[in-house]
Amino acid sequence: MKILVCDDDQKALGRVTALLAEPCRKIQAQLTATEHPEQLKDLSGFDLAFLDIDMKGLNGLTLARRLRAARSDAVIVFVTNFIQYAPEGYEVQAFRYLLKPTLEEKLPACFSLAVEEIKRRRQSIVVRSDGNMVELHLRDVLYFESNQRIVTAFLSSGESEPCRFYASLTELTRQLEDAGFLRIQRSYLVNMAYIQQFQYGSVELQNGVRLPVSAKNYAQHKQQYLLWKGQTTWRFF
């Protein structure tokens, strides 16, 4: 695992790096710390980044955009003194927002949660499709649709063809419920990370696709979704 720490304040950079040294050693993670993130040539190797937002050379938000473009599943944590920057975290899907005055108290717990999130984003399943074994990265799956035991995995990349395989959607649901998937109706198992709107009778995904929600179990499904969202949405630490 490779971890990036960026802050143009040398003292603040040293503070974060010192707090991360022991946790990184325990999981054998490689830590890169820099006051000059504009000099980084390749961001694609970083799994986790702790970024100051208010940097003079290259601000943290711009750096986060570049990191997100280079590594779509990277976990980004903003570290700053300025609470007013918080809404900008939505744009780059920031995982957490750490205020510098609380680093000693909050950073260890935030680091542990970030590592667990990295593991979750790397989860995959292997299925047999058209006679071949195919690895499906769960972060790329929008939803599964079942039709007479033929399951179709619709992927987030519009250029990728759906993957079809034989499976029980009930068994697939049991396997993936802890990975952020919700069975909203008899035939549909949805990746909650892609839900844009959850309404009575349907959900709308980020790509505009609408899927039906069981009216009988709507309240239960909505509660499950809101609970998951509350646990995974970025917030202050």
PDB file of N, CA and C in Angstrom, residues 65-164:
ATOM      1  N   ARG A  65      -8.174  16.234  -7.669  1.00  0.00           N
ATOM      2  CA  ARG A  65      -8.751  15.964  -8.995  1.00  0.00           C
ATOM      3  C   ARG A  65      -7.785  15.128  -9.840  1.00  0.00           C
ATOM      4  N   ARG A  66      -6.522  15.493  -9.793  1.00  0.00           N
ATOM      5  CA  ARG A  66      -5.508  14.750 -10.564  1.00  0.00           C
ATOM      6  C   ARG A  66      -5.368  13.319 -10.046  1.00  0.00           C
ATOM      7  N   LEU A  67      -5.385  13.188  -8.738  1.00  0.00           N
ATOM      8  CA  LEU A  67      -5.280  11.854  -8.148  1.00  0.00           C
ATOM      9  C   LEU A  67      -6.496  11.013  -8.518  1.00  0.00           C
ATOM     10  N   ARG A  68      -7.682  11.600  -8.459  1.00  0.00           N
ATOM     11  CA  ARG A  68      -8.898  10.873  -8.796  1.00  0.00           C
ATOM     12  C   ARG A  68      -8.877  10.436 -10.259  1.00  0.00           C
ATOM     13  N   ALA A  69      -8.350  11.291 -11.140  1.00  0.00           N
ATOM     14  CA  ALA A  69      -8.250  10.941 -12.559  1.00  0.00           C
ATOM     15  C   ALA A  69      -7.249   9.816 -12.789  1.00  0.00           C
ATOM     16  N   ALA A  70      -6.171   9.816 -12.014  1.00  0.00           N
ATOM     17  CA  ALA A  70      -5.130   8.796 -12.170  1.00  0.00           C
ATOM     18  C   ALA A  70      -5.479   7.494 -11.485  1.00  0.00           C
ATOM     19  N   ARG A  71      -6.262   7.572 -10.409  1.00  0.00           N
ATOM     20  CA  ARG A  71      -6.589   6.390  -9.603  1.00  0.00           C
ATOM     21  C   ARG A  71      -8.007   6.557  -9.059  1.00  0.00           C
ATOM     22  N   SER A  72      -8.970   6.021  -9.762  1.00  0.00           N
ATOM     23  CA  SER A  72     -10.380   6.270  -9.435  1.00  0.00           C
ATOM     24  C   SER A  72     -10.784   5.737  -8.071  1.00  0.00           C
ATOM     25  N   ASP A  73     -10.078   4.718  -7.560  1.00  0.00           N
ATOM     26  CA  ASP A  73     -10.459   4.126  -6.285  1.00  0.00           C
ATOM     27  C   ASP A  73      -9.594   4.602  -5.119  1.00  0.00           C
ATOM     28  N   ALA A  74      -8.768   5.619  -5.342  1.00  0.00           N
ATOM     29  CA  ALA A  74      -7.944   6.143  -4.257  1.00  0.00           C
ATOM     30  C   ALA A  74      -8.824   6.727  -3.153  1.00  0.00           C
ATOM     31  N   VAL A  75      -8.370   6.581  -1.924  1.00  0.00           N
ATOM     32  CA  VAL A  75      -9.074   7.152  -0.775  1.00  0.00           C
ATOM     33  C   VAL A  75      -8.404   8.484  -0.431  1.00  0.00           C
ATOM     34  N   ILE A  76      -9.204   9.547  -0.404  1.00  0.00           N
ATOM     35  CA  ILE A  76      -8.674  10.898  -0.197  1.00  0.00           C
ATOM     36  C   ILE A  76      -9.181  11.466   1.122  1.00  0.00           C
ATOM     37  N   VAL A  77      -8.251  11.934   1.938  1.00  0.00           N
ATOM     38  CA  VAL A  77      -8.577  12.597   3.199  1.00  0.00           C
ATOM     39  C   VAL A  77      -8.006  14.004   3.142  1.00  0.00           C
ATOM     40  N   PHE A  78      -8.838  15.009   3.362  1.00  0.00           N
ATOM     41  CA  PHE A  78      -8.364  16.384   3.416  1.00  0.00           C
ATOM     42  C   PHE A  78      -7.976  16.733   4.857  1.00  0.00           C
ATOM     43  N   VAL A  79      -6.822  17.386   4.985  1.00  0.00           N
ATOM     44  CA  VAL A  79      -6.324  17.812   6.285  1.00  0.00           C
ATOM     45  C   VAL A  79      -6.123  19.325   6.211  1.00  0.00           C
ATOM     46  N   THR A  80      -6.852  20.091   7.031  1.00  0.00           N
ATOM     47  CA  THR A  80      -6.795  21.537   6.891  1.00  0.00           C
ATOM     48  C   THR A  80      -7.257  22.253   8.152  1.00  0.00           C
ATOM     49  N   ASN A  81      -6.966  23.546   8.196  1.00  0.00           N
ATOM     50  CA  ASN A  81      -7.449  24.401   9.277  1.00  0.00           C
ATOM     51  C   ASN A  81      -8.770  25.066   8.942  1.00  0.00           C
ATOM     52  N   PHE A  82      -9.166  24.974   7.668  1.00  0.00           N
ATOM     53  CA  PHE A  82     -10.256  25.815   7.191  1.00  0.00           C
ATOM     54  C   PHE A  82     -11.529  25.020   6.932  1.00  0.00           C
ATOM     55  N   ILE A  83     -12.496  25.199   7.793  1.00  0.00           N
ATOM     56  CA  ILE A  83     -13.749  24.464   7.706  1.00  0.00           C
ATOM     57  C   ILE A  83     -14.567  24.863   6.485  1.00  0.00           C
ATOM     58  N   GLN A  84     -14.342  26.090   5.963  1.00  0.00           N
ATOM     59  CA  GLN A  84     -15.162  26.572   4.853  1.00  0.00           C
ATOM     60  C   GLN A  84     -14.920  25.804   3.557  1.00  0.00           C
ATOM     61  N   TYR A  85     -13.830  25.026   3.490  1.00  0.00           N
ATOM     62  CA  TYR A  85     -13.557  24.250   2.291  1.00  0.00           C
ATOM     63  C   TYR A  85     -14.340  22.934   2.236  1.00  0.00           C
ATOM     64  N   ALA A  86     -15.038  22.623   3.295  1.00  0.00           N
ATOM     65  CA  ALA A  86     -15.685  21.315   3.409  1.00  0.00           C
ATOM     66  C   ALA A  86     -16.572  20.939   2.225  1.00  0.00           C
ATOM     67  N   PRO A  87     -17.458  21.823   1.726  1.00  0.00           N
ATOM     68  CA  PRO A  87     -18.336  21.417   0.624  1.00  0.00           C
ATOM     69  C   PRO A  87     -17.601  20.963  -0.633  1.00  0.00           C
ATOM     70  N   GLU A  88     -16.361  21.437  -0.827  1.00  0.00           N
ATOM     71  CA  GLU A  88     -15.620  21.074  -2.025  1.00  0.00           C
ATOM     72  C   GLU A  88     -15.193  19.611  -2.028  1.00  0.00           C
ATOM     73  N   GLY A  89     -15.252  18.984  -0.854  1.00  0.00           N
ATOM     74  CA  GLY A  89     -14.879  17.573  -0.784  1.00  0.00           C
ATOM     75  C   GLY A  89     -15.797  16.670  -1.581  1.00  0.00           C
ATOM     76  N   TYR A  90     -17.050  17.093  -1.779  1.00  0.00           N
ATOM     77  CA  TYR A  90     -17.994  16.278  -2.535  1.00  0.00           C
ATOM     78  C   TYR A  90     -17.526  16.062  -3.971  1.00  0.00           C
ATOM     79  N   GLU A  91     -16.917  17.094  -4.531  1.00  0.00           N
ATOM     80  CA  GLU A  91     -16.533  17.048  -5.944  1.00  0.00           C
ATOM     81  C   GLU A  91     -15.563  15.914  -6.242  1.00  0.00           C
ATOM     82  N   VAL A  92     -14.663  15.656  -5.329  1.00  0.00           N
ATOM     83  CA  VAL A  92     -13.631  14.635  -5.558  1.00  0.00           C
ATOM     84  C   VAL A  92     -13.880  13.391  -4.720  1.00  0.00           C
ATOM     85  N   GLN A  93     -15.070  13.275  -4.163  1.00  0.00           N
ATOM     86  CA  GLN A  93     -15.454  12.115  -3.369  1.00  0.00           C
ATOM     87  C   GLN A  93     -14.465  11.857  -2.229  1.00  0.00           C
ATOM     88  N   ALA A  94     -14.183  12.927  -1.481  1.00  0.00           N
ATOM     89  CA  ALA A  94     -13.289  12.801  -0.329  1.00  0.00           C
ATOM     90  C   ALA A  94     -13.897  11.852   0.694  1.00  0.00           C
ATOM     91  N   PHE A  95     -13.048  11.083   1.331  1.00  0.00           N
ATOM     92  CA  PHE A  95     -13.510  10.087   2.298  1.00  0.00           C
ATOM     93  C   PHE A  95     -13.741  10.699   3.673  1.00  0.00           C
ATOM     94  N   ARG A  96     -12.809  11.532   4.118  1.00  0.00           N
ATOM     95  CA  ARG A  96     -12.924  12.190   5.408  1.00  0.00           C
ATOM     96  C   ARG A  96     -12.293  13.581   5.335  1.00  0.00           C
ATOM     97  N   TYR A  97     -12.563  14.373   6.365  1.00  0.00           N
ATOM     98  CA  TYR A  97     -12.088  15.734   6.443  1.00  0.00           C
ATOM     99  C   TYR A  97     -11.538  15.939   7.844  1.00  0.00           C
ATOM    100  N   LEU A  98     -10.216  16.067   7.971  1.00  0.00           N
ATOM    101  CA  LEU A  98      -9.566  16.182   9.272  1.00  0.00           C
ATOM    102  C   LEU A  98      -9.170  17.626   9.547  1.00  0.00           C
ATOM    103  N   LEU A  99      -9.565  18.144  10.688  1.00  0.00           N
ATOM    104  CA  LEU A  99      -9.144  19.470  11.101  1.00  0.00           C
ATOM    105  C   LEU A  99      -7.811  19.361  11.853  1.00  0.00           C
ATOM    106  N   LYS A 100      -6.872  20.207  11.502  1.00  0.00           N
ATOM    107  CA  LYS A 100      -5.521  20.107  12.060  1.00  0.00           C
ATOM    108  C   LYS A 100      -5.464  20.177  13.594  1.00  0.00           C
ATOM    109  N   PRO A 101      -6.297  20.984  14.237  1.00  0.00           N
ATOM    110  CA  PRO A 101      -6.221  21.030  15.701  1.00  0.00           C
ATOM    111  C   PRO A 101      -6.547  19.705  16.382  1.00  0.00           C
ATOM    112  N   THR A 102      -7.196  18.787  15.658  1.00  0.00           N
ATOM    113  CA  THR A 102      -7.607  17.521  16.282  1.00  0.00           C
ATOM    114  C   THR A 102      -6.814  16.322  15.768  1.00  0.00           C
ATOM    115  N   LEU A 103      -5.694  16.560  15.088  1.00  0.00           N
ATOM    116  CA  LEU A 103      -4.971  15.468  14.436  1.00  0.00           C
ATOM    117  C   LEU A 103      -4.549  14.364  15.401  1.00  0.00           C
ATOM    118  N   GLU A 104      -3.931  14.738  16.501  1.00  0.00           N
ATOM    119  CA  GLU A 104      -3.448  13.724  17.447  1.00  0.00           C
ATOM    120  C   GLU A 104      -4.582  12.841  17.953  1.00  0.00           C
ATOM    121  N   GLU A 105      -5.732  13.423  18.106  1.00  0.00           N
ATOM    122  CA  GLU A 105      -6.878  12.683  18.625  1.00  0.00           C
ATOM    123  C   GLU A 105      -7.586  11.872  17.547  1.00  0.00           C
ATOM    124  N   LYS A 106      -7.710  12.431  16.348  1.00  0.00           N
ATOM    125  CA  LYS A 106      -8.592  11.857  15.332  1.00  0.00           C
ATOM    126  C   LYS A 106      -7.887  11.069  14.223  1.00  0.00           C
ATOM    127  N   LEU A 107      -6.633  11.400  13.931  1.00  0.00           N
ATOM    128  CA  LEU A 107      -5.989  10.774  12.773  1.00  0.00           C
ATOM    129  C   LEU A 107      -5.853   9.253  12.881  1.00  0.00           C
ATOM    130  N   PRO A 108      -5.474   8.676  14.025  1.00  0.00           N
ATOM    131  CA  PRO A 108      -5.339   7.203  14.086  1.00  0.00           C
ATOM    132  C   PRO A 108      -6.618   6.466  13.700  1.00  0.00           C
ATOM    133  N   ALA A 109      -7.765   6.917  14.212  1.00  0.00           N
ATOM    134  CA  ALA A 109      -9.031   6.266  13.874  1.00  0.00           C
ATOM    135  C   ALA A 109      -9.369   6.470  12.410  1.00  0.00           C
ATOM    136  N   CYS A 110      -9.092   7.663  11.896  1.00  0.00           N
ATOM    137  CA  CYS A 110      -9.354   7.954  10.488  1.00  0.00           C
ATOM    138  C   CYS A 110      -8.505   7.067   9.590  1.00  0.00           C
ATOM    139  N   PHE A 111      -7.255   6.866   9.966  1.00  0.00           N
ATOM    140  CA  PHE A 111      -6.362   6.008   9.185  1.00  0.00           C
ATOM    141  C   PHE A 111      -6.891   4.580   9.126  1.00  0.00           C
ATOM    142  N   SER A 112      -7.324   4.050  10.254  1.00  0.00           N
ATOM    143  CA  SER A 112      -7.852   2.684  10.290  1.00  0.00           C
ATOM    144  C   SER A 112      -9.071   2.534   9.383  1.00  0.00           C
ATOM    145  N   LEU A 113      -9.967   3.505   9.432  1.00  0.00           N
ATOM    146  CA  LEU A 113     -11.163   3.470   8.584  1.00  0.00           C
ATOM    147  C   LEU A 113     -10.790   3.579   7.115  1.00  0.00           C
ATOM    148  N   ALA A 114      -9.801   4.399   6.807  1.00  0.00           N
ATOM    149  CA  ALA A 114      -9.371   4.568   5.421  1.00  0.00           C
ATOM    150  C   ALA A 114      -8.787   3.267   4.866  1.00  0.00           C
ATOM    151  N   VAL A 115      -7.999   2.568   5.686  1.00  0.00           N
ATOM    152  CA  VAL A 115      -7.430   1.279   5.249  1.00  0.00           C
ATOM    153  C   VAL A 115      -8.541   0.270   4.984  1.00  0.00           C
ATOM    154  N   GLU A 116      -9.555   0.238   5.848  1.00  0.00           N
ATOM    155  CA  GLU A 116     -10.682  -0.665   5.630  1.00  0.00           C
ATOM    156  C   GLU A 116     -11.431  -0.305   4.358  1.00  0.00           C
ATOM    157  N   GLU A 117     -11.543   0.987   4.084  1.00  0.00           N
ATOM    158  CA  GLU A 117     -12.210   1.429   2.854  1.00  0.00           C
ATOM    159  C   GLU A 117     -11.427   1.015   1.615  1.00  0.00           C
ATOM    160  N   ILE A 118     -10.115   1.080   1.687  1.00  0.00           N
ATOM    161  CA  ILE A 118      -9.278   0.624   0.566  1.00  0.00           C
ATOM    162  C   ILE A 118      -9.535  -0.855   0.289  1.00  0.00           C
ATOM    163  N   LYS A 119      -9.576  -1.652   1.335  1.00  0.00           N
ATOM    164  CA  LYS A 119      -9.842  -3.090   1.174  1.00  0.00           C
ATOM    165  C   LYS A 119     -11.205  -3.317   0.544  1.00  0.00           C
ATOM    166  N   ARG A 120     -12.201  -2.539   0.997  1.00  0.00           N
ATOM    167  CA  ARG A 120     -13.554  -2.689   0.448  1.00  0.00           C
ATOM    168  C   ARG A 120     -13.581  -2.359  -1.035  1.00  0.00           C
ATOM    169  N   ARG A 121     -12.884  -1.299  -1.421  1.00  0.00           N
ATOM    170  CA  ARG A 121     -12.889  -0.887  -2.828  1.00  0.00           C
ATOM    171  C   ARG A 121     -12.150  -1.860  -3.724  1.00  0.00           C
ATOM    172  N   ARG A 122     -11.296  -2.689  -3.138  1.00  0.00           N
ATOM    173  CA  ARG A 122     -10.532  -3.652  -3.931  1.00  0.00           C
ATOM    174  C   ARG A 122     -11.237  -5.007  -4.052  1.00  0.00           C
ATOM    175  N   GLN A 123     -12.362  -5.167  -3.407  1.00  0.00           N
ATOM    176  CA  GLN A 123     -13.047  -6.461  -3.423  1.00  0.00           C
ATOM    177  C   GLN A 123     -13.468  -6.851  -4.838  1.00  0.00           C
ATOM    178  N   SER A 124     -13.447  -8.141  -5.082  1.00  0.00           N
ATOM    179  CA  SER A 124     -13.861  -8.647  -6.395  1.00  0.00           C
ATOM    180  C   SER A 124     -14.451 -10.043  -6.239  1.00  0.00           C
ATOM    181  N   ILE A 125     -15.152 -10.479  -7.257  1.00  0.00           N
ATOM    182  CA  ILE A 125     -15.651 -11.853  -7.323  1.00  0.00           C
ATOM    183  C   ILE A 125     -15.248 -12.437  -8.670  1.00  0.00           C
ATOM    184  N   VAL A 126     -15.124 -13.746  -8.716  1.00  0.00           N
ATOM    185  CA  VAL A 126     -14.777 -14.428  -9.959  1.00  0.00           C
ATOM    186  C   VAL A 126     -15.982 -15.236 -10.423  1.00  0.00           C
ATOM    187  N   VAL A 127     -16.382 -15.039 -11.677  1.00  0.00           N
ATOM    188  CA  VAL A 127     -17.539 -15.738 -12.240  1.00  0.00           C
ATOM    189  C   VAL A 127     -17.147 -16.374 -13.568  1.00  0.00           C
ATOM    190  N   ARG A 128     -17.951 -17.349 -13.984  1.00  0.00           N
ATOM    191  CA  ARG A 128     -17.718 -17.977 -15.283  1.00  0.00           C
ATOM    192  C   ARG A 128     -18.689 -17.377 -16.299  1.00  0.00           C
ATOM    193  N   SER A 129     -18.147 -16.724 -17.298  1.00  0.00           N
ATOM    194  CA  SER A 129     -18.952 -16.069 -18.323  1.00  0.00           C
ATOM    195  C   SER A 129     -18.490 -16.516 -19.707  1.00  0.00           C
ATOM    196  N   ASP A 130     -19.411 -17.107 -20.476  1.00  0.00           N
ATOM    197  CA  ASP A 130     -19.077 -17.608 -21.821  1.00  0.00           C
ATOM    198  C   ASP A 130     -17.894 -18.566 -21.798  1.00  0.00           C
ATOM    199  N   GLY A 131     -17.832 -19.390 -20.763  1.00  0.00           N
ATOM    200  CA  GLY A 131     -16.786 -20.399 -20.676  1.00  0.00           C
ATOM    201  C   GLY A 131     -15.471 -19.903 -20.106  1.00  0.00           C
ATOM    202  N   ASN A 132     -15.389 -18.603 -19.801  1.00  0.00           N
ATOM    203  CA  ASN A 132     -14.153 -18.032 -19.274  1.00  0.00           C
ATOM    204  C   ASN A 132     -14.346 -17.562 -17.834  1.00  0.00           C
ATOM    205  N   MET A 133     -13.275 -17.633 -17.043  1.00  0.00           N
ATOM    206  CA  MET A 133     -13.315 -17.105 -15.693  1.00  0.00           C
ATOM    207  C   MET A 133     -13.032 -15.609 -15.755  1.00  0.00           C
ATOM    208  N   VAL A 134     -13.945 -14.835 -15.193  1.00  0.00           N
ATOM    209  CA  VAL A 134     -13.852 -13.381 -15.255  1.00  0.00           C
ATOM    210  C   VAL A 134     -13.854 -12.809 -13.839  1.00  0.00           C
ATOM    211  N   GLU A 135     -12.905 -11.917 -13.576  1.00  0.00           N
ATOM    212  CA  GLU A 135     -12.872 -11.240 -12.283  1.00  0.00           C
ATOM    213  C   GLU A 135     -13.633  -9.920 -12.388  1.00  0.00           C
ATOM    214  N   LEU A 136     -14.639  -9.775 -11.548  1.00  0.00           N
ATOM    215  CA  LEU A 136     -15.429  -8.542 -11.507  1.00  0.00           C
ATOM    216  C   LEU A 136     -15.033  -7.744 -10.280  1.00  0.00           C
ATOM    217  N   HIS A 137     -14.498  -6.567 -10.506  1.00  0.00           N
ATOM    218  CA  HIS A 137     -14.197  -5.671  -9.392  1.00  0.00           C
ATOM    219  C   HIS A 137     -15.501  -5.003  -8.961  1.00  0.00           C
ATOM    220  N   LEU A 138     -15.852  -5.172  -7.707  1.00  0.00           N
ATOM    221  CA  LEU A 138     -17.161  -4.724  -7.242  1.00  0.00           C
ATOM    222  C   LEU A 138     -17.343  -3.220  -7.385  1.00  0.00           C
ATOM    223  N   ARG A 139     -16.247  -2.464  -7.292  1.00  0.00           N
ATOM    224  CA  ARG A 139     -16.360  -1.009  -7.434  1.00  0.00           C
ATOM    225  C   ARG A 139     -16.828  -0.616  -8.840  1.00  0.00           C
ATOM    226  N   ASP A 140     -16.679  -1.535  -9.819  1.00  0.00           N
ATOM    227  CA  ASP A 140     -17.058  -1.235 -11.200  1.00  0.00           C
ATOM    228  C   ASP A 140     -18.481  -1.669 -11.532  1.00  0.00           C
ATOM    229  N   VAL A 141     -19.134  -2.383 -10.621  1.00  0.00           N
ATOM    230  CA  VAL A 141     -20.465  -2.925 -10.888  1.00  0.00           C
ATOM    231  C   VAL A 141     -21.537  -1.933 -10.441  1.00  0.00           C
ATOM    232  N   LEU A 142     -22.374  -1.497 -11.388  1.00  0.00           N
ATOM    233  CA  LEU A 142     -23.507  -0.634 -11.065  1.00  0.00           C
ATOM    234  C   LEU A 142     -24.596  -1.439 -10.366  1.00  0.00           C
ATOM    235  N   TYR A 143     -24.981  -2.551 -11.013  1.00  0.00           N
ATOM    236  CA  TYR A 143     -26.016  -3.412 -10.434  1.00  0.00           C
ATOM    237  C   TYR A 143     -26.014  -4.765 -11.136  1.00  0.00           C
ATOM    238  N   PHE A 144     -26.628  -5.734 -10.472  1.00  0.00           N
ATOM    239  CA  PHE A 144     -26.849  -7.053 -11.041  1.00  0.00           C
ATOM    240  C   PHE A 144     -28.341  -7.211 -11.326  1.00  0.00           C
ATOM    241  N   GLU A 145     -28.651  -7.800 -12.462  1.00  0.00           N
ATOM    242  CA  GLU A 145     -30.038  -8.102 -12.814  1.00  0.00           C
ATOM    243  C   GLU A 145     -30.171  -9.601 -13.074  1.00  0.00           C
ATOM    244  N   SER A 146     -31.186 -10.219 -12.476  1.00  0.00           N
ATOM    245  CA  SER A 146     -31.380 -11.660 -12.613  1.00  0.00           C
ATOM    246  C   SER A 146     -32.619 -11.965 -13.448  1.00  0.00           C
ATOM    247  N   ASN A 147     -32.457 -12.918 -14.353  1.00  0.00           N
ATOM    248  CA  ASN A 147     -33.569 -13.377 -15.184  1.00  0.00           C
ATOM    249  C   ASN A 147     -33.432 -14.887 -15.379  1.00  0.00           C
ATOM    250  N   GLN A 148     -34.227 -15.643 -14.622  1.00  0.00           N
ATOM    251  CA  GLN A 148     -34.208 -17.104 -14.701  1.00  0.00           C
ATOM    252  C   GLN A 148     -32.801 -17.661 -14.496  1.00  0.00           C
ATOM    253  N   ARG A 149     -32.179 -17.220 -13.420  1.00  0.00           N
ATOM    254  CA  ARG A 149     -30.851 -17.666 -12.965  1.00  0.00           C
ATOM    255  C   ARG A 149     -29.708 -17.194 -13.857  1.00  0.00           C
ATOM    256  N   ILE A 150     -29.994 -16.410 -14.858  1.00  0.00           N
ATOM    257  CA  ILE A 150     -28.928 -15.752 -15.610  1.00  0.00           C
ATOM    258  C   ILE A 150     -28.774 -14.347 -15.032  1.00  0.00           C
ATOM    259  N   VAL A 151     -27.614 -14.094 -14.455  1.00  0.00           N
ATOM    260  CA  VAL A 151     -27.354 -12.799 -13.832  1.00  0.00           C
ATOM    261  C   VAL A 151     -26.500 -11.953 -14.771  1.00  0.00           C
ATOM    262  N   THR A 152     -26.911 -10.703 -14.949  1.00  0.00           N
ATOM    263  CA  THR A 152     -26.153  -9.768 -15.769  1.00  0.00           C
ATOM    264  C   THR A 152     -25.577  -8.684 -14.877  1.00  0.00           C
ATOM    265  N   ALA A 153     -24.260  -8.492 -14.962  1.00  0.00           N
ATOM    266  CA  ALA A 153     -23.583  -7.429 -14.216  1.00  0.00           C
ATOM    267  C   ALA A 153     -23.406  -6.238 -15.143  1.00  0.00           C
ATOM    268  N   PHE A 154     -24.057  -5.139 -14.809  1.00  0.00           N
ATOM    269  CA  PHE A 154     -23.917  -3.907 -15.579  1.00  0.00           C
ATOM    270  C   PHE A 154     -22.816  -3.067 -14.948  1.00  0.00           C
ATOM    271  N   LEU A 155     -21.856  -2.642 -15.771  1.00  0.00           N
ATOM    272  CA  LEU A 155     -20.638  -2.013 -15.268  1.00  0.00           C
ATOM    273  C   LEU A 155     -20.669  -0.495 -15.424  1.00  0.00           C
ATOM    274  N   SER A 156     -19.895   0.175 -14.583  1.00  0.00           N
ATOM    275  CA  SER A 156     -19.897   1.634 -14.568  1.00  0.00           C
ATOM    276  C   SER A 156     -19.286   2.226 -15.823  1.00  0.00           C
ATOM    277  N   SER A 157     -18.378   1.509 -16.462  1.00  0.00           N
ATOM    278  CA  SER A 157     -17.807   1.988 -17.710  1.00  0.00           C
ATOM    279  C   SER A 157     -18.775   1.711 -18.846  1.00  0.00           C
ATOM    280  N   GLY A 158     -19.233   2.769 -19.498  1.00  0.00           N
ATOM    281  CA  GLY A 158     -20.187   2.604 -20.592  1.00  0.00           C
ATOM    282  C   GLY A 158     -19.616   1.850 -21.776  1.00  0.00           C
ATOM    283  N   GLU A 159     -18.283   1.772 -21.831  1.00  0.00           N
ATOM    284  CA  GLU A 159     -17.636   1.091 -22.950  1.00  0.00           C
ATOM    285  C   GLU A 159     -17.561  -0.419 -22.736  1.00  0.00           C
ATOM    286  N   SER A 160     -17.785  -0.875 -21.516  1.00  0.00           N
ATOM    287  CA  SER A 160     -17.676  -2.302 -21.209  1.00  0.00           C
ATOM    288  C   SER A 160     -19.006  -3.004 -21.414  1.00  0.00           C
ATOM    289  N   GLU A 161     -18.953  -4.175 -22.031  1.00  0.00           N
ATOM    290  CA  GLU A 161     -20.161  -4.966 -22.236  1.00  0.00           C
ATOM    291  C   GLU A 161     -20.598  -5.584 -20.904  1.00  0.00           C
ATOM    292  N   PRO A 162     -21.907  -5.693 -20.674  1.00  0.00           N
ATOM    293  CA  PRO A 162     -22.381  -6.373 -19.462  1.00  0.00           C
ATOM    294  C   PRO A 162     -21.846  -7.806 -19.412  1.00  0.00           C
ATOM    295  N   CYS A 163     -21.609  -8.290 -18.219  1.00  0.00           N
ATOM    296  CA  CYS A 163     -21.089  -9.638 -18.022  1.00  0.00           C
ATOM    297  C   CYS A 163     -22.223 -10.535 -17.547  1.00  0.00           C
ATOM    298  N   ARG A 164     -22.456 -11.661 -18.240  1.00  0.00           N
ATOM    299  CA  ARG A 164     -23.551 -12.572 -17.914  1.00  0.00           C
ATOM    300  C   ARG A 164     -23.004 -13.900 -17.394  1.00  0.00           C
TER     301      ARG A 164
END
